[in-house]
mmCIF file of N, CA and C in Angstrom:
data_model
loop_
_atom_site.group_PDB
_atom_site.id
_atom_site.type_symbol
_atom_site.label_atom_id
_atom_site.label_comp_id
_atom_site.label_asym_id
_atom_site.label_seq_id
_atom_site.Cartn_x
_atom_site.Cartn_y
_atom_site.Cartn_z
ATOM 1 N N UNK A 24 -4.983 -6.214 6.658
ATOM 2 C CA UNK A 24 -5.707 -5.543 7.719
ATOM 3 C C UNK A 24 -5.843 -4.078 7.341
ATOM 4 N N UNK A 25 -6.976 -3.460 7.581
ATOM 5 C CA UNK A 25 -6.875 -1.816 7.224
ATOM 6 C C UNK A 25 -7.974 -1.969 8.615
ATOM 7 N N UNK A 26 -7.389 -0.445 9.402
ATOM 8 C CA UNK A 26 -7.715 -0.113 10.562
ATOM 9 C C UNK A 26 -7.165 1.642 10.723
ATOM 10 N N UNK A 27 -8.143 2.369 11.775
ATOM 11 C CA UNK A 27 -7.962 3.065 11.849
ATOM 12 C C UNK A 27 -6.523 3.452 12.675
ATOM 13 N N UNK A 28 -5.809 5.129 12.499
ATOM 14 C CA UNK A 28 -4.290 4.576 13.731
ATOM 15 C C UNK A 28 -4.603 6.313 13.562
ATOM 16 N N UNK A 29 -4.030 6.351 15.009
ATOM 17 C CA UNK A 29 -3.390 7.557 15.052
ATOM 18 C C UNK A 29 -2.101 8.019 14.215
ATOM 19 N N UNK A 30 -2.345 9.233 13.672
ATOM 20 C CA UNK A 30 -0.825 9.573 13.016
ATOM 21 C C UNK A 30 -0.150 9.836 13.153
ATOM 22 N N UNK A 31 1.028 8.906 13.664
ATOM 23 C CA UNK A 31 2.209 8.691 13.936
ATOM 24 C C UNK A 31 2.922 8.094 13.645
ATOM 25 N N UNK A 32 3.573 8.585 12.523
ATOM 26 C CA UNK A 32 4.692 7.587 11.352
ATOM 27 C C UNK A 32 5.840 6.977 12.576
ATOM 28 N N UNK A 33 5.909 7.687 13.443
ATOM 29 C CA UNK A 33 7.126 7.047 14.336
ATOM 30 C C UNK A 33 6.429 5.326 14.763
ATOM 31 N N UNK A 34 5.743 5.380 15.192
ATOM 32 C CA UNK A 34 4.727 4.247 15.657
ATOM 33 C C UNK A 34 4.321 3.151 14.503
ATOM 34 N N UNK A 35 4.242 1.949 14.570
ATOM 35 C CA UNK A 35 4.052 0.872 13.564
ATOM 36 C C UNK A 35 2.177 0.297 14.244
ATOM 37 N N UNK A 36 1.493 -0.046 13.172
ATOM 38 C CA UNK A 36 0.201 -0.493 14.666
ATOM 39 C C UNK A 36 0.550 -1.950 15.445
ATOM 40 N N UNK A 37 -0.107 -1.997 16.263
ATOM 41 C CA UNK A 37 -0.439 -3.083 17.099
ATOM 42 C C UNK A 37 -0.367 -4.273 16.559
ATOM 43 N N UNK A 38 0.238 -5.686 17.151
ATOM 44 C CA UNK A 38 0.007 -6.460 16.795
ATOM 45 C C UNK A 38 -1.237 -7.315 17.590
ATOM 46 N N UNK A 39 -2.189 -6.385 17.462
ATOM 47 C CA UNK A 39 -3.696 -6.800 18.009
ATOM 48 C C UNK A 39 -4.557 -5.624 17.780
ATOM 49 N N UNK A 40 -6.118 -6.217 17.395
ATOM 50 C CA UNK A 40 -7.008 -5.237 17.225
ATOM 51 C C UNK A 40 -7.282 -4.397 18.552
ATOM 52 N N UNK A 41 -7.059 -2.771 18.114
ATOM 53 C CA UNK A 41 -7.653 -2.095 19.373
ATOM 54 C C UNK A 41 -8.965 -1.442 18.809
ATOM 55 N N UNK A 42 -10.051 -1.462 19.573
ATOM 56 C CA UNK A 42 -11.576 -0.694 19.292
ATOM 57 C C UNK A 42 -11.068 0.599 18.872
ATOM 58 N N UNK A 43 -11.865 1.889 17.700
ATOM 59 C CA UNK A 43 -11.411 2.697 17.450
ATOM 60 C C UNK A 43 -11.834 3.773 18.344
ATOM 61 N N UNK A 44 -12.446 3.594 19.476
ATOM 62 C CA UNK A 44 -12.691 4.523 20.593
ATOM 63 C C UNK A 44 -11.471 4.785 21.648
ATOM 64 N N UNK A 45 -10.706 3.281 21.829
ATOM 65 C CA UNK A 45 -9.242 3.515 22.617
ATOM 66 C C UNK A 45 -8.263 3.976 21.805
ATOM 67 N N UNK A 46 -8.817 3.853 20.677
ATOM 68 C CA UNK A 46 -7.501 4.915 19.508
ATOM 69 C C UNK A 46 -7.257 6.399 19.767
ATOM 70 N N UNK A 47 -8.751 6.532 19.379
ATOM 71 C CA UNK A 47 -9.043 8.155 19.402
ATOM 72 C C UNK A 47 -8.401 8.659 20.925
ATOM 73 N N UNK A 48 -8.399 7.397 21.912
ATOM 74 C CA UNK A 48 -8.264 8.193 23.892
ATOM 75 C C UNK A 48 -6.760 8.079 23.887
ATOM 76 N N UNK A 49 -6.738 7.711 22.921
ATOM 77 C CA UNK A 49 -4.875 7.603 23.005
ATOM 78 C C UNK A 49 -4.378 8.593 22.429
ATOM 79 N N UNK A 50 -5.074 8.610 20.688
ATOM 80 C CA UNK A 50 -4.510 9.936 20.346
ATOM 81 C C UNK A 50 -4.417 11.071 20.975
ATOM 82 N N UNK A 51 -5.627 11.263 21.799
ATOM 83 C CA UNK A 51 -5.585 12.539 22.265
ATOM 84 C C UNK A 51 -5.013 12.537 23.406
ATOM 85 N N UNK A 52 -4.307 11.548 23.999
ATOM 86 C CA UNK A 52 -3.432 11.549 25.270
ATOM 87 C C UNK A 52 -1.944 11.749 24.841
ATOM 88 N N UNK A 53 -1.799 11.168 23.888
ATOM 89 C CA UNK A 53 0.169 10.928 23.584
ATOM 90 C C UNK A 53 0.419 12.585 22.605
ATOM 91 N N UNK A 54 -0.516 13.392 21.927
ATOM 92 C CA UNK A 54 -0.788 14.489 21.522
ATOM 93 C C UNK A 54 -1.100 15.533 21.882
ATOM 94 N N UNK A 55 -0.197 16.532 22.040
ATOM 95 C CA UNK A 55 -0.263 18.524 22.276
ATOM 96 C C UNK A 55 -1.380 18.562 21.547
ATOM 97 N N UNK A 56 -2.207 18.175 20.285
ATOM 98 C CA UNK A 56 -3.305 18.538 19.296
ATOM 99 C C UNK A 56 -3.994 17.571 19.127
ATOM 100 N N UNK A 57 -5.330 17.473 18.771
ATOM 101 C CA UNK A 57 -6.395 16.593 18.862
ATOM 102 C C UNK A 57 -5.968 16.472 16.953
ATOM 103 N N UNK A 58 -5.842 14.902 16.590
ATOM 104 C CA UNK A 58 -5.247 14.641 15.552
ATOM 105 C C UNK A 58 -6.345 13.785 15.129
ATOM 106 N N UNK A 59 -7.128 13.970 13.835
ATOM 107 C CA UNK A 59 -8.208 12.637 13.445
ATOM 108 C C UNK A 59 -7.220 11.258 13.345
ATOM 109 N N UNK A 60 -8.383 10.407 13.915
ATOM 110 C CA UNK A 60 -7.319 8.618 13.461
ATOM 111 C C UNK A 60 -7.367 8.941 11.904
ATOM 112 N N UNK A 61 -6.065 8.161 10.839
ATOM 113 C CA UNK A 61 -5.948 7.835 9.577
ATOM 114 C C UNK A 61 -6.236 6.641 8.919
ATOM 115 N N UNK A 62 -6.821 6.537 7.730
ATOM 116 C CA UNK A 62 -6.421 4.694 7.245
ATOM 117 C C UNK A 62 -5.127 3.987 7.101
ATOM 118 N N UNK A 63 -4.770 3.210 7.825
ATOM 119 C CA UNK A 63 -3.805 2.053 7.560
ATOM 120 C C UNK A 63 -4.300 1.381 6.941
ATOM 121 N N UNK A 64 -3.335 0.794 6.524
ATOM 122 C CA UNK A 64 -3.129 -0.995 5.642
ATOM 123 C C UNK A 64 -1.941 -1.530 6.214
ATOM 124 N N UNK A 65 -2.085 -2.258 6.748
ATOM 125 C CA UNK A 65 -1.086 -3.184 7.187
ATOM 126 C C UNK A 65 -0.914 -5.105 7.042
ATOM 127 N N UNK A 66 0.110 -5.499 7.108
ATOM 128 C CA UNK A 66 -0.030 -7.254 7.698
ATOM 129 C C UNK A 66 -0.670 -7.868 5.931
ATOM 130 N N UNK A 67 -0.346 -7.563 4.542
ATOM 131 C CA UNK A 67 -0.918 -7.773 3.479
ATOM 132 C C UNK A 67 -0.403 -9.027 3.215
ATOM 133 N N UNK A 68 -0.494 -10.442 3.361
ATOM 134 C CA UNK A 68 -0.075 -11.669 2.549
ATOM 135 C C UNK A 68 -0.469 -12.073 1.350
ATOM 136 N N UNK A 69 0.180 -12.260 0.802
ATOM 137 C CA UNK A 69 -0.202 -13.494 0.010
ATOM 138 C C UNK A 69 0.681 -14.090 -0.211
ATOM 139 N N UNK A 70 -0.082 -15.787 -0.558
ATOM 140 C CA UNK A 70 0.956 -16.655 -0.348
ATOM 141 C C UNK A 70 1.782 -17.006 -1.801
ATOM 142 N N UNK A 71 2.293 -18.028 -1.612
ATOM 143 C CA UNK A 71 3.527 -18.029 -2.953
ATOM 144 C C UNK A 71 2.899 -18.536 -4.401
ATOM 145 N N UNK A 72 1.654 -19.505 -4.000
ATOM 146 C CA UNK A 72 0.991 -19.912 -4.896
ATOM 147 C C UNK A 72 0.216 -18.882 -5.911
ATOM 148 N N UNK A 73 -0.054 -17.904 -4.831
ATOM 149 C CA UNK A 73 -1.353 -16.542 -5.789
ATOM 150 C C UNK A 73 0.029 -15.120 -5.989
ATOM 151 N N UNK A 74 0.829 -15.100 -5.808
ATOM 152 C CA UNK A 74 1.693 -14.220 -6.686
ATOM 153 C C UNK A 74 2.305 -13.873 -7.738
ATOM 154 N N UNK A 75 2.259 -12.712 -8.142
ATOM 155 C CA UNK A 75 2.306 -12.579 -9.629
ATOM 156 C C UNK A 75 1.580 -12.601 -10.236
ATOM 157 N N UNK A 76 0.007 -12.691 -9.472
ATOM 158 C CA UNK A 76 -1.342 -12.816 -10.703
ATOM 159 C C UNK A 76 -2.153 -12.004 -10.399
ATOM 160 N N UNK A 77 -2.013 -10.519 -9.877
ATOM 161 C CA UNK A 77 -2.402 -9.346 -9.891
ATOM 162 C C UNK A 77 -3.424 -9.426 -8.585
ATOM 163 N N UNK A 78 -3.602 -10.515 -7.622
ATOM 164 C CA UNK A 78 -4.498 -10.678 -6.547
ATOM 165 C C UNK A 78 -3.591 -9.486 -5.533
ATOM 166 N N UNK A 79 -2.227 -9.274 -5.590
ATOM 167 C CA UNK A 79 -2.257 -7.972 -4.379
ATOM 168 C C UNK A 79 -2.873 -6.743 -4.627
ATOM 169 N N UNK A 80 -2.797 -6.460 -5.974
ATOM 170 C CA UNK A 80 -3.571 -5.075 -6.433
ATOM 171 C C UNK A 80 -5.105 -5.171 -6.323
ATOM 172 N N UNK A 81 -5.398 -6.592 -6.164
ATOM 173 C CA UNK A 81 -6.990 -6.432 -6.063
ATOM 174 C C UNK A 81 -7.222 -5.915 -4.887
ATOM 175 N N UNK A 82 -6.554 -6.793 -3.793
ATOM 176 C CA UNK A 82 -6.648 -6.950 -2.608
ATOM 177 C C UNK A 82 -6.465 -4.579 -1.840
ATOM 178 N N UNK A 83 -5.045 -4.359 -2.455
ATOM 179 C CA UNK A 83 -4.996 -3.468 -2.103
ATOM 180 C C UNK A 83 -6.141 -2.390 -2.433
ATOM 181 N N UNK A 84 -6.590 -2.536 -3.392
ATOM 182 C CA UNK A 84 -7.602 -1.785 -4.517
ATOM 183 C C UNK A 84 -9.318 -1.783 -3.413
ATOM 184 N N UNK A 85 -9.107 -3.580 -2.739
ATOM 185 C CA UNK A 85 -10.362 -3.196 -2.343
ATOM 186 C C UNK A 85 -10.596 -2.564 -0.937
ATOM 187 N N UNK A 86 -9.242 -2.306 -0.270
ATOM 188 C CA UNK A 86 -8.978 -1.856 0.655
ATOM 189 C C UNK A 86 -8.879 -0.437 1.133
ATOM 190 N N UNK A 87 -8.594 -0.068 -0.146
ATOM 191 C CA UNK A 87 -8.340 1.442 -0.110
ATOM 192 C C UNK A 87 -10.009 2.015 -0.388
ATOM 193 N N UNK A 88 -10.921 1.179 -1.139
ATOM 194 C CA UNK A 88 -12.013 1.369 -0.899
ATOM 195 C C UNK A 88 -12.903 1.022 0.207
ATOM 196 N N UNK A 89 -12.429 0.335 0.695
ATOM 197 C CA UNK A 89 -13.069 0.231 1.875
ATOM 198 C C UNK A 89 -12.901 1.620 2.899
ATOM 199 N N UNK A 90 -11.536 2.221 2.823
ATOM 200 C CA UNK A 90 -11.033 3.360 3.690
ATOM 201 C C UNK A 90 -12.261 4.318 2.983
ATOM 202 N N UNK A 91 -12.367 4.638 1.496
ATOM 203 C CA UNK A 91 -12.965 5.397 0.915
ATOM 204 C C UNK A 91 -14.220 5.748 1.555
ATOM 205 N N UNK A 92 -15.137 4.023 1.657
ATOM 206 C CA UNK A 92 -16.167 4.564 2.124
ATOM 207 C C UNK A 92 -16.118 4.569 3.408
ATOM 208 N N UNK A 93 -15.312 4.383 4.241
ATOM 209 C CA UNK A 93 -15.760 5.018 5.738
ATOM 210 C C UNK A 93 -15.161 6.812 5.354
ATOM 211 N N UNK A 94 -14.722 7.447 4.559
ATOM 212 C CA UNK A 94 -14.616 8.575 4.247
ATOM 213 C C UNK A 94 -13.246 8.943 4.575
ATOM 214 N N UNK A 95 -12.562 8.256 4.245
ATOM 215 C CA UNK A 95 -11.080 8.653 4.095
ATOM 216 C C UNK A 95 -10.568 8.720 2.646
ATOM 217 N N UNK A 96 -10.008 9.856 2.369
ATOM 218 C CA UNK A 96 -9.532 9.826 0.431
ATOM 219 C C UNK A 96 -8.177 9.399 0.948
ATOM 220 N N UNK A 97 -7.697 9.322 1.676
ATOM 221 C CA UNK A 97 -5.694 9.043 1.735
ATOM 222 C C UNK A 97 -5.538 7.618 2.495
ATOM 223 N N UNK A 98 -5.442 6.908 2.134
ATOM 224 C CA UNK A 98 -4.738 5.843 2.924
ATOM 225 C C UNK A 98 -3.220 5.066 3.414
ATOM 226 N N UNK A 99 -2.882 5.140 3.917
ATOM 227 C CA UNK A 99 -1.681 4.834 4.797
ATOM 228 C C UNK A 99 -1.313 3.613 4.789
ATOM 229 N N UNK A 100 0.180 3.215 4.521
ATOM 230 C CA UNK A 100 0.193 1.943 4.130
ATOM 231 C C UNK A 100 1.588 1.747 4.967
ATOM 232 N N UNK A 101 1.507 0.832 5.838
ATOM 233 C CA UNK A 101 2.443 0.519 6.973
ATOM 234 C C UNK A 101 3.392 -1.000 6.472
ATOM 235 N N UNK A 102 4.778 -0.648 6.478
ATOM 236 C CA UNK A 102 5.370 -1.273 5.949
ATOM 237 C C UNK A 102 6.295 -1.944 7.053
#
């Protein structure tokens, strides 16, 4: 999953999609400072059969491009 989150390392995301308009009304509610949402990556499987054969680096690789082009250079990776 890669989704936008407010930045707050204290906080893990949702275990459900929220629209990135109730993100942003949150950030700026639980926040003294208006904070841009960041890229996450979160929830990454793979199963036992495709490991070890370089499919997480694809996977991560195409993810972080995906953040890229909505215009994020840093992506956030929730563990």
């Amino acid at each position: 999953e890669i989704s936008l989150q407010p930045p707050d390392p204290s906080r893990t995301s949702p275990p459900f999609v929220v629209p990135t308009n109730i993100k942003k009304i949150i950030s700026n509610m639980t926040s003294s400072k208006k904070k841009p949402l960041c890229a996450y990556i979160s929830n990454v499987l793979i199963t036992n059969e495709y490991r070890s054969k370089g499919y997480s680096k694809v996977l991560m690789s195409a993810c972080h491009g995906l953040a890229r082009s909505w215009g994020y250079e840093t992506t956030f990776f929730a563990c």
